[in-house]
Amino acid sequence: LAHAYGDSPGASDAPQSPLAAALPQLDLPLHSGSIVIDEIRLADEGVTNSTVDFSTGPGGINISSLSAQGPAGKLLAKGGVDSSTTGWKVNFIADITATQAKQSLAPGYLDADWLWHSGHAELAGEGTNWGSLLDSLRGELSLAGSHRGKANTPVTVRALLDSGTDTFALDSIDIKIGGGHITGTAALTGKQQRRLSADIKARDLNLDFLQAAPDKAAKPGMVMPEFFDALPGVELDWKLDVSSLTFGDFFFKHASTSLVRGSEHGKFTARATGGDGGSLDLEIDGAYLPDKPTEVTLRADFTRFDIPRLFRQTTGIIDSRTSGTIKFSSQGHGVDQVFSRMQ
């Protein structure tokens, strides 16, 4: 859908996919060494005391040991890249083991939200270019830990990486969050034109633990749907189906969404049924016309739906329910322009 929002080039102007580029031969000098990093941070998350022991040569690079300390566990890993005129062979193995339980977090982890205390990952593959290497990857991932908020919410993650031909796929995705359960599959297929497909199902999800502290300076309303711009140039086919979803002021008995985006057309649909019986059906349709502004239509059908709560404007408003239809249409280039011109 986002592809339809932007000024997309014609098919004849499309650049060659970077995944088709040949993998460079790593003809490196003979060398061995170590890298020590006291702290690595990404937003609130971080690891300390990271050490990498490695060696290089005409055949590639070998990481004999990689270690790092997290807030609840220690990471130990090893791997390497074997390089030759026929391409690369890669392998990676990692384990997380729990550190001794403490009453409080160490100073370097006081802002950490995710505490992983055990895990295992294996990854291997080979290819002549970036695309064939990606498609060949096979392995597995498992993680166990918790999210730290008002209460610690237990989390486990398991996934299997499939090595099907021309496919980079996550099979048997299995995530447990508190009392909720998420399962599904995801796959990146195609050579010249990549397509990302996902089919996710979930039940009994309470996502209150993901809520950030309220921003007092934030204005009422909905955030611009910039997620439509995700992964430009990649066709999308996403499906999500949730039974029993709680997030902040909302409780949905059932919610489902789908996003289909091709080279010239995209459609986003969503349906939600609230705990009070109200429902919302939303459809956003976009069509890309060469050398012309994108045409977008939006339709929302409400049945006894609490609209003020949707827009976070419940203060001072008597509890109400609305039934009806809202239609918008617009033309423009880019998400901001399209939505600002809705009428």
PDB file of C-alpha atoms in Angstrom, residues 6-245:
ATOM      1  CA  GLY A   6       4.906   7.194  -3.167  1.00  0.00           C
ATOM      2  CA  ASP A   7       6.426   8.350  -6.421  1.00  0.00           C
ATOM      3  CA  SER A   8       7.365   4.867  -7.612  1.00  0.00           C
ATOM      4  CA  PRO A   9       9.460   4.422 -10.761  1.00  0.00           C
ATOM      5  CA  GLY A  10       8.141   2.473 -13.709  1.00  0.00           C
ATOM      6  CA  ALA A  11       9.080  -1.163 -14.168  1.00  0.00           C
ATOM      7  CA  SER A  12      11.660  -0.271 -16.808  1.00  0.00           C
ATOM      8  CA  ASP A  13      13.390   2.056 -14.327  1.00  0.00           C
ATOM      9  CA  ALA A  14      13.512  -0.446 -11.459  1.00  0.00           C
ATOM     10  CA  PRO A  15      17.098  -0.981 -10.275  1.00  0.00           C
ATOM     11  CA  GLN A  16      18.535  -4.446  -9.959  1.00  0.00           C
ATOM     12  CA  SER A  17      17.905  -5.967  -6.568  1.00  0.00           C
ATOM     13  CA  PRO A  18      20.948  -5.675  -4.267  1.00  0.00           C
ATOM     14  CA  LEU A  19      20.313  -9.322  -3.371  1.00  0.00           C
ATOM     15  CA  ALA A  20      21.507 -10.260  -6.873  1.00  0.00           C
ATOM     16  CA  ALA A  21      24.982  -8.827  -6.198  1.00  0.00           C
ATOM     17  CA  ALA A  22      27.752 -11.440  -6.012  1.00  0.00           C
ATOM     18  CA  LEU A  23      29.294 -12.078  -2.619  1.00  0.00           C
ATOM     19  CA  PRO A  24      32.817 -10.631  -2.411  1.00  0.00           C
ATOM     20  CA  GLN A  25      35.711 -13.029  -1.935  1.00  0.00           C
ATOM     21  CA  LEU A  26      37.230 -12.384   1.500  1.00  0.00           C
ATOM     22  CA  ASP A  27      40.908 -12.611   0.666  1.00  0.00           C
ATOM     23  CA  LEU A  28      42.076 -11.280   4.023  1.00  0.00           C
ATOM     24  CA  PRO A  29      45.567 -11.104   5.530  1.00  0.00           C
ATOM     25  CA  LEU A  30      46.564 -13.650   8.166  1.00  0.00           C
ATOM     26  CA  HIS A  31      45.734 -12.124  11.510  1.00  0.00           C
ATOM     27  CA  SER A  32      44.341 -13.024  14.917  1.00  0.00           C
ATOM     28  CA  GLY A  33      43.131 -10.670  17.585  1.00  0.00           C
ATOM     29  CA  SER A  34      40.574  -9.698  20.198  1.00  0.00           C
ATOM     30  CA  ILE A  35      38.061  -6.878  20.557  1.00  0.00           C
ATOM     31  CA  VAL A  36      36.846  -5.783  23.986  1.00  0.00           C
ATOM     32  CA  ILE A  37      33.899  -3.400  24.404  1.00  0.00           C
ATOM     33  CA  ASP A  38      32.847  -2.258  27.864  1.00  0.00           C
ATOM     34  CA  GLU A  39      29.250  -1.416  26.954  1.00  0.00           C
ATOM     35  CA  ILE A  40      26.940  -1.578  23.932  1.00  0.00           C
ATOM     36  CA  ARG A  41      23.553   0.136  24.122  1.00  0.00           C
ATOM     37  CA  LEU A  42      20.467   0.363  21.895  1.00  0.00           C
ATOM     38  CA  ALA A  43      17.816   2.603  23.450  1.00  0.00           C
ATOM     39  CA  ASP A  44      17.172   1.163  26.937  1.00  0.00           C
ATOM     40  CA  GLU A  45      18.727  -2.229  26.210  1.00  0.00           C
ATOM     41  CA  GLY A  46      22.405  -3.024  26.562  1.00  0.00           C
ATOM     42  CA  VAL A  47      25.143  -5.571  27.173  1.00  0.00           C
ATOM     43  CA  THR A  48      28.463  -5.184  28.975  1.00  0.00           C
ATOM     44  CA  ASN A  49      31.906  -6.795  28.992  1.00  0.00           C
ATOM     45  CA  SER A  50      31.718  -7.892  25.342  1.00  0.00           C
ATOM     46  CA  THR A  51      34.716  -9.808  23.985  1.00  0.00           C
ATOM     47  CA  VAL A  52      35.343 -11.142  20.468  1.00  0.00           C
ATOM     48  CA  ASP A  53      38.279 -13.451  19.632  1.00  0.00           C
ATOM     49  CA  PHE A  54      38.778 -13.799  15.873  1.00  0.00           C
ATOM     50  CA  SER A  55      41.181 -14.762  13.119  1.00  0.00           C
ATOM     51  CA  THR A  56      41.286 -13.893   9.414  1.00  0.00           C
ATOM     52  CA  GLY A  57      43.006 -15.300   6.348  1.00  0.00           C
ATOM     53  CA  PRO A  58      42.622 -15.939   2.598  1.00  0.00           C
ATOM     54  CA  GLY A  59      39.668 -18.247   3.363  1.00  0.00           C
ATOM     55  CA  GLY A  60      37.541 -15.750   5.306  1.00  0.00           C
ATOM     56  CA  ILE A  61      36.993 -15.003   8.980  1.00  0.00           C
ATOM     57  CA  ASN A  62      36.535 -17.197  12.026  1.00  0.00           C
ATOM     58  CA  ILE A  63      35.081 -16.053  15.367  1.00  0.00           C
ATOM     59  CA  SER A  64      36.318 -18.571  17.884  1.00  0.00           C
ATOM     60  CA  SER A  65      34.592 -16.914  20.813  1.00  0.00           C
ATOM     61  CA  LEU A  66      32.080 -14.129  21.376  1.00  0.00           C
ATOM     62  CA  SER A  67      30.800 -13.342  24.862  1.00  0.00           C
ATOM     63  CA  ALA A  68      28.663 -10.611  26.411  1.00  0.00           C
ATOM     64  CA  GLN A  69      26.871 -10.066  29.705  1.00  0.00           C
ATOM     65  CA  GLY A  70      23.195  -9.109  29.707  1.00  0.00           C
ATOM     66  CA  PRO A  71      20.907  -8.121  32.594  1.00  0.00           C
ATOM     67  CA  ALA A  72      19.770 -11.712  33.266  1.00  0.00           C
ATOM     68  CA  GLY A  73      22.068 -13.964  31.260  1.00  0.00           C
ATOM     69  CA  LYS A  74      25.429 -14.394  29.579  1.00  0.00           C
ATOM     70  CA  LEU A  75      25.832 -14.858  25.823  1.00  0.00           C
ATOM     71  CA  LEU A  76      28.448 -17.262  24.438  1.00  0.00           C
ATOM     72  CA  ALA A  77      28.753 -17.700  20.671  1.00  0.00           C
ATOM     73  CA  LYS A  78      31.040 -18.738  17.841  1.00  0.00           C
ATOM     74  CA  GLY A  79      30.869 -18.779  14.059  1.00  0.00           C
ATOM     75  CA  GLY A  80      32.528 -17.803  10.836  1.00  0.00           C
ATOM     76  CA  VAL A  81      32.444 -17.162   7.092  1.00  0.00           C
ATOM     77  CA  ASP A  82      34.300 -19.469   4.687  1.00  0.00           C
ATOM     78  CA  SER A  83      34.922 -17.526   1.487  1.00  0.00           C
ATOM     79  CA  SER A  84      36.028 -18.807  -1.922  1.00  0.00           C
ATOM     80  CA  THR A  85      35.529 -18.152  -5.624  1.00  0.00           C
ATOM     81  CA  THR A  86      32.273 -20.130  -5.450  1.00  0.00           C
ATOM     82  CA  GLY A  87      30.699 -18.007  -2.685  1.00  0.00           C
ATOM     83  CA  TRP A  88      30.302 -18.105   1.070  1.00  0.00           C
ATOM     84  CA  LYS A  89      29.524 -20.685   3.708  1.00  0.00           C
ATOM     85  CA  VAL A  90      28.367 -19.216   7.015  1.00  0.00           C
ATOM     86  CA  ASN A  91      27.709 -20.764  10.409  1.00  0.00           C
ATOM     87  CA  PHE A  92      26.800 -19.377  13.816  1.00  0.00           C
ATOM     88  CA  ILE A  93      25.929 -20.955  17.167  1.00  0.00           C
ATOM     89  CA  ALA A  94      24.933 -19.030  20.307  1.00  0.00           C
ATOM     90  CA  ASP A  95      23.695 -19.845  23.799  1.00  0.00           C
ATOM     91  CA  ILE A  96      22.391 -17.711  26.646  1.00  0.00           C
ATOM     92  CA  THR A  97      22.730 -19.040  30.183  1.00  0.00           C
ATOM     93  CA  ALA A  98      21.253 -17.507  33.316  1.00  0.00           C
ATOM     94  CA  THR A  99      23.467 -15.563  35.669  1.00  0.00           C
ATOM     95  CA  GLN A 100      23.104 -15.779  39.431  1.00  0.00           C
ATOM     96  CA  ALA A 101      19.769 -14.350  40.558  1.00  0.00           C
ATOM     97  CA  LYS A 102      20.007 -10.975  42.293  1.00  0.00           C
ATOM     98  CA  GLN A 103      17.576  -8.812  44.195  1.00  0.00           C
ATOM     99  CA  SER A 104      18.151  -5.894  41.817  1.00  0.00           C
ATOM    100  CA  LEU A 105      19.705  -5.201  38.435  1.00  0.00           C
ATOM    101  CA  ALA A 106      23.318  -4.154  38.114  1.00  0.00           C
ATOM    102  CA  PRO A 107      23.873  -0.423  37.419  1.00  0.00           C
ATOM    103  CA  GLY A 108      24.400  -0.944  33.672  1.00  0.00           C
ATOM    104  CA  TYR A 109      20.960  -2.514  33.225  1.00  0.00           C
ATOM    105  CA  LEU A 110      18.648  -0.343  35.330  1.00  0.00           C
ATOM    106  CA  ASP A 111      16.677   0.825  32.259  1.00  0.00           C
ATOM    107  CA  ALA A 112      16.464  -2.595  30.570  1.00  0.00           C
ATOM    108  CA  ASP A 113      12.957  -3.789  29.644  1.00  0.00           C
ATOM    109  CA  TRP A 114      13.748  -7.275  28.311  1.00  0.00           C
ATOM    110  CA  LEU A 115      15.524  -9.788  30.533  1.00  0.00           C
ATOM    111  CA  TRP A 116      16.648 -12.922  28.674  1.00  0.00           C
ATOM    112  CA  HIS A 117      17.974 -15.688  30.928  1.00  0.00           C
ATOM    113  CA  SER A 118      18.238 -18.634  28.518  1.00  0.00           C
ATOM    114  CA  GLY A 119      18.366 -19.266  24.795  1.00  0.00           C
ATOM    115  CA  HIS A 120      19.890 -21.123  21.891  1.00  0.00           C
ATOM    116  CA  ALA A 121      20.387 -20.256  18.224  1.00  0.00           C
ATOM    117  CA  GLU A 122      21.931 -22.037  15.258  1.00  0.00           C
ATOM    118  CA  LEU A 123      22.330 -20.628  11.761  1.00  0.00           C
ATOM    119  CA  ALA A 124      24.015 -22.004   8.626  1.00  0.00           C
ATOM    120  CA  GLY A 125      23.866 -21.398   4.889  1.00  0.00           C
ATOM    121  CA  GLU A 126      25.787 -20.928   1.668  1.00  0.00           C
ATOM    122  CA  GLY A 127      25.399 -19.036  -1.587  1.00  0.00           C
ATOM    123  CA  THR A 128      27.014 -17.231  -4.479  1.00  0.00           C
ATOM    124  CA  ASN A 129      25.120 -13.951  -3.981  1.00  0.00           C
ATOM    125  CA  TRP A 130      23.257 -12.250  -1.160  1.00  0.00           C
ATOM    126  CA  GLY A 131      19.911 -13.607  -2.341  1.00  0.00           C
ATOM    127  CA  SER A 132      20.948 -17.250  -2.595  1.00  0.00           C
ATOM    128  CA  LEU A 133      22.718 -17.000   0.776  1.00  0.00           C
ATOM    129  CA  LEU A 134      19.592 -15.590   2.408  1.00  0.00           C
ATOM    130  CA  ASP A 135      17.377 -18.278   0.868  1.00  0.00           C
ATOM    131  CA  SER A 136      19.710 -21.081   1.971  1.00  0.00           C
ATOM    132  CA  LEU A 137      19.789 -20.107   5.638  1.00  0.00           C
ATOM    133  CA  ARG A 138      18.524 -22.794   7.993  1.00  0.00           C
ATOM    134  CA  GLY A 139      18.499 -23.009  11.757  1.00  0.00           C
ATOM    135  CA  GLU A 140      16.508 -22.574  14.922  1.00  0.00           C
ATOM    136  CA  LEU A 141      15.940 -20.044  17.679  1.00  0.00           C
ATOM    137  CA  SER A 142      14.682 -20.324  21.250  1.00  0.00           C
ATOM    138  CA  LEU A 143      14.578 -17.657  23.952  1.00  0.00           C
ATOM    139  CA  ALA A 144      13.149 -17.455  27.457  1.00  0.00           C
ATOM    140  CA  GLY A 145      12.951 -14.447  29.716  1.00  0.00           C
ATOM    141  CA  SER A 146      10.617 -11.708  30.837  1.00  0.00           C
ATOM    142  CA  HIS A 147       9.539  -8.139  30.195  1.00  0.00           C
ATOM    143  CA  ARG A 148      10.124  -5.840  33.152  1.00  0.00           C
ATOM    144  CA  GLY A 149       7.290  -3.433  33.899  1.00  0.00           C
ATOM    145  CA  LYS A 150       4.864  -2.987  36.774  1.00  0.00           C
ATOM    146  CA  ALA A 151       5.163  -6.780  36.967  1.00  0.00           C
ATOM    147  CA  ASN A 152       7.519  -9.183  35.228  1.00  0.00           C
ATOM    148  CA  THR A 153       5.719 -10.749  32.242  1.00  0.00           C
ATOM    149  CA  PRO A 154       7.209 -14.123  31.225  1.00  0.00           C
ATOM    150  CA  VAL A 155       8.089 -14.493  27.533  1.00  0.00           C
ATOM    151  CA  THR A 156       9.244 -17.486  25.474  1.00  0.00           C
ATOM    152  CA  VAL A 157      10.090 -17.483  21.758  1.00  0.00           C
ATOM    153  CA  ARG A 158      10.661 -20.445  19.454  1.00  0.00           C
ATOM    154  CA  ALA A 159      11.115 -20.448  15.680  1.00  0.00           C
ATOM    155  CA  LEU A 160      12.462 -22.727  12.964  1.00  0.00           C
ATOM    156  CA  LEU A 161      14.250 -21.320   9.934  1.00  0.00           C
ATOM    157  CA  ASP A 162      13.329 -23.228   6.775  1.00  0.00           C
ATOM    158  CA  SER A 163      15.756 -23.809   3.897  1.00  0.00           C
ATOM    159  CA  GLY A 164      13.286 -24.249   1.035  1.00  0.00           C
ATOM    160  CA  THR A 165      14.353 -23.300  -2.499  1.00  0.00           C
ATOM    161  CA  ASP A 166      14.067 -19.553  -3.208  1.00  0.00           C
ATOM    162  CA  THR A 167      12.527 -19.071   0.231  1.00  0.00           C
ATOM    163  CA  PHE A 168      13.663 -17.441   3.438  1.00  0.00           C
ATOM    164  CA  ALA A 169      11.001 -18.639   5.855  1.00  0.00           C
ATOM    165  CA  LEU A 170      10.282 -18.788   9.555  1.00  0.00           C
ATOM    166  CA  ASP A 171       8.261 -21.912  10.252  1.00  0.00           C
ATOM    167  CA  SER A 172       6.565 -22.838  13.506  1.00  0.00           C
ATOM    168  CA  ILE A 173       6.757 -19.399  15.107  1.00  0.00           C
ATOM    169  CA  ASP A 174       5.637 -19.930  18.694  1.00  0.00           C
ATOM    170  CA  ILE A 175       5.599 -17.036  21.179  1.00  0.00           C
ATOM    171  CA  LYS A 176       4.089 -17.051  24.656  1.00  0.00           C
ATOM    172  CA  ILE A 177       3.588 -13.741  26.466  1.00  0.00           C
ATOM    173  CA  GLY A 178       2.102 -13.995  29.925  1.00  0.00           C
ATOM    174  CA  GLY A 179      -1.097 -15.990  29.386  1.00  0.00           C
ATOM    175  CA  GLY A 180      -1.207 -15.215  25.663  1.00  0.00           C
ATOM    176  CA  HIS A 181      -0.069 -17.311  22.730  1.00  0.00           C
ATOM    177  CA  ILE A 182       1.110 -16.297  19.225  1.00  0.00           C
ATOM    178  CA  THR A 183       1.720 -18.782  16.395  1.00  0.00           C
ATOM    179  CA  GLY A 184       2.281 -18.507  12.670  1.00  0.00           C
ATOM    180  CA  THR A 185       4.641 -18.473   9.720  1.00  0.00           C
ATOM    181  CA  ALA A 186       6.486 -15.874   7.655  1.00  0.00           C
ATOM    182  CA  ALA A 187       8.321 -16.154   4.325  1.00  0.00           C
ATOM    183  CA  LEU A 188      10.330 -13.958   1.969  1.00  0.00           C
ATOM    184  CA  THR A 189      10.049 -15.375  -1.555  1.00  0.00           C
ATOM    185  CA  GLY A 190      10.967 -14.442  -5.126  1.00  0.00           C
ATOM    186  CA  LYS A 191      14.180 -13.380  -6.854  1.00  0.00           C
ATOM    187  CA  GLN A 192      13.739 -10.213  -8.927  1.00  0.00           C
ATOM    188  CA  GLN A 193      10.566  -9.223  -7.051  1.00  0.00           C
ATOM    189  CA  ARG A 194      10.590 -10.061  -3.357  1.00  0.00           C
ATOM    190  CA  ARG A 195       7.346 -10.839  -1.522  1.00  0.00           C
ATOM    191  CA  LEU A 196       7.025 -10.955   2.268  1.00  0.00           C
ATOM    192  CA  SER A 197       4.118 -13.088   3.470  1.00  0.00           C
ATOM    193  CA  ALA A 198       3.016 -13.645   7.061  1.00  0.00           C
ATOM    194  CA  ASP A 199       0.098 -15.489   8.610  1.00  0.00           C
ATOM    195  CA  ILE A 200      -0.087 -14.892  12.368  1.00  0.00           C
ATOM    196  CA  LYS A 201      -2.717 -16.057  14.855  1.00  0.00           C
ATOM    197  CA  ALA A 202      -2.936 -15.072  18.524  1.00  0.00           C
ATOM    198  CA  ARG A 203      -5.213 -15.515  21.503  1.00  0.00           C
ATOM    199  CA  ASP A 204      -5.603 -14.149  25.032  1.00  0.00           C
ATOM    200  CA  LEU A 205      -3.168 -11.269  24.533  1.00  0.00           C
ATOM    201  CA  ASN A 206      -2.841  -8.603  27.193  1.00  0.00           C
ATOM    202  CA  LEU A 207      -0.387  -6.041  25.858  1.00  0.00           C
ATOM    203  CA  ASP A 208      -0.690  -3.498  28.667  1.00  0.00           C
ATOM    204  CA  PHE A 209       2.918  -4.225  29.631  1.00  0.00           C
ATOM    205  CA  LEU A 210       4.043  -2.677  26.329  1.00  0.00           C
ATOM    206  CA  GLN A 211       2.363   0.657  27.032  1.00  0.00           C
ATOM    207  CA  ALA A 212       4.814   3.509  27.433  1.00  0.00           C
ATOM    208  CA  ALA A 213       4.274   6.229  29.983  1.00  0.00           C
ATOM    209  CA  PRO A 214       1.726   8.758  28.642  1.00  0.00           C
ATOM    210  CA  ASP A 215       3.196  11.736  26.816  1.00  0.00           C
ATOM    211  CA  LYS A 216       1.580  14.836  28.350  1.00  0.00           C
ATOM    212  CA  ALA A 217       2.573  16.901  25.301  1.00  0.00           C
ATOM    213  CA  ALA A 218       0.960  14.498  22.826  1.00  0.00           C
ATOM    214  CA  LYS A 219      -2.103  15.780  20.969  1.00  0.00           C
ATOM    215  CA  PRO A 220      -5.332  13.754  20.783  1.00  0.00           C
ATOM    216  CA  GLY A 221      -5.855  11.728  17.635  1.00  0.00           C
ATOM    217  CA  MET A 222      -4.291   8.828  15.802  1.00  0.00           C
ATOM    218  CA  VAL A 223      -0.652   8.445  14.785  1.00  0.00           C
ATOM    219  CA  MET A 224       0.021   8.827  11.072  1.00  0.00           C
ATOM    220  CA  PRO A 225       0.140   5.272   9.619  1.00  0.00           C
ATOM    221  CA  GLU A 226       3.793   5.472   8.601  1.00  0.00           C
ATOM    222  CA  PHE A 227       4.054   1.679   8.912  1.00  0.00           C
ATOM    223  CA  PHE A 228       2.555   1.603   5.397  1.00  0.00           C
ATOM    224  CA  ASP A 229       5.995   2.736   4.191  1.00  0.00           C
ATOM    225  CA  ALA A 230       7.688  -0.362   5.607  1.00  0.00           C
ATOM    226  CA  LEU A 231      10.018  -2.300   3.287  1.00  0.00           C
ATOM    227  CA  PRO A 232       9.682  -0.231   0.105  1.00  0.00           C
ATOM    228  CA  GLY A 233       9.953  -2.251  -3.097  1.00  0.00           C
ATOM    229  CA  VAL A 234       8.862  -5.478  -1.374  1.00  0.00           C
ATOM    230  CA  GLU A 235       5.387  -6.876  -2.078  1.00  0.00           C
ATOM    231  CA  LEU A 236       3.457  -7.666   1.102  1.00  0.00           C
ATOM    232  CA  ASP A 237       0.804 -10.188   2.078  1.00  0.00           C
ATOM    233  CA  TRP A 238       0.236 -10.020   5.834  1.00  0.00           C
ATOM    234  CA  LYS A 239      -2.607 -11.560   7.839  1.00  0.00           C
ATOM    235  CA  LEU A 240      -3.220 -11.273  11.577  1.00  0.00           C
ATOM    236  CA  ASP A 241      -6.075 -12.850  13.518  1.00  0.00           C
ATOM    237  CA  VAL A 242      -6.450 -12.284  17.286  1.00  0.00           C
ATOM    238  CA  SER A 243      -9.001 -13.681  19.732  1.00  0.00           C
ATOM    239  CA  SER A 244      -9.242 -11.714  22.982  1.00  0.00           C
ATOM    240  CA  LEU A 245      -6.960  -8.681  22.893  1.00  0.00           C
TER     241      LEU A 245
END
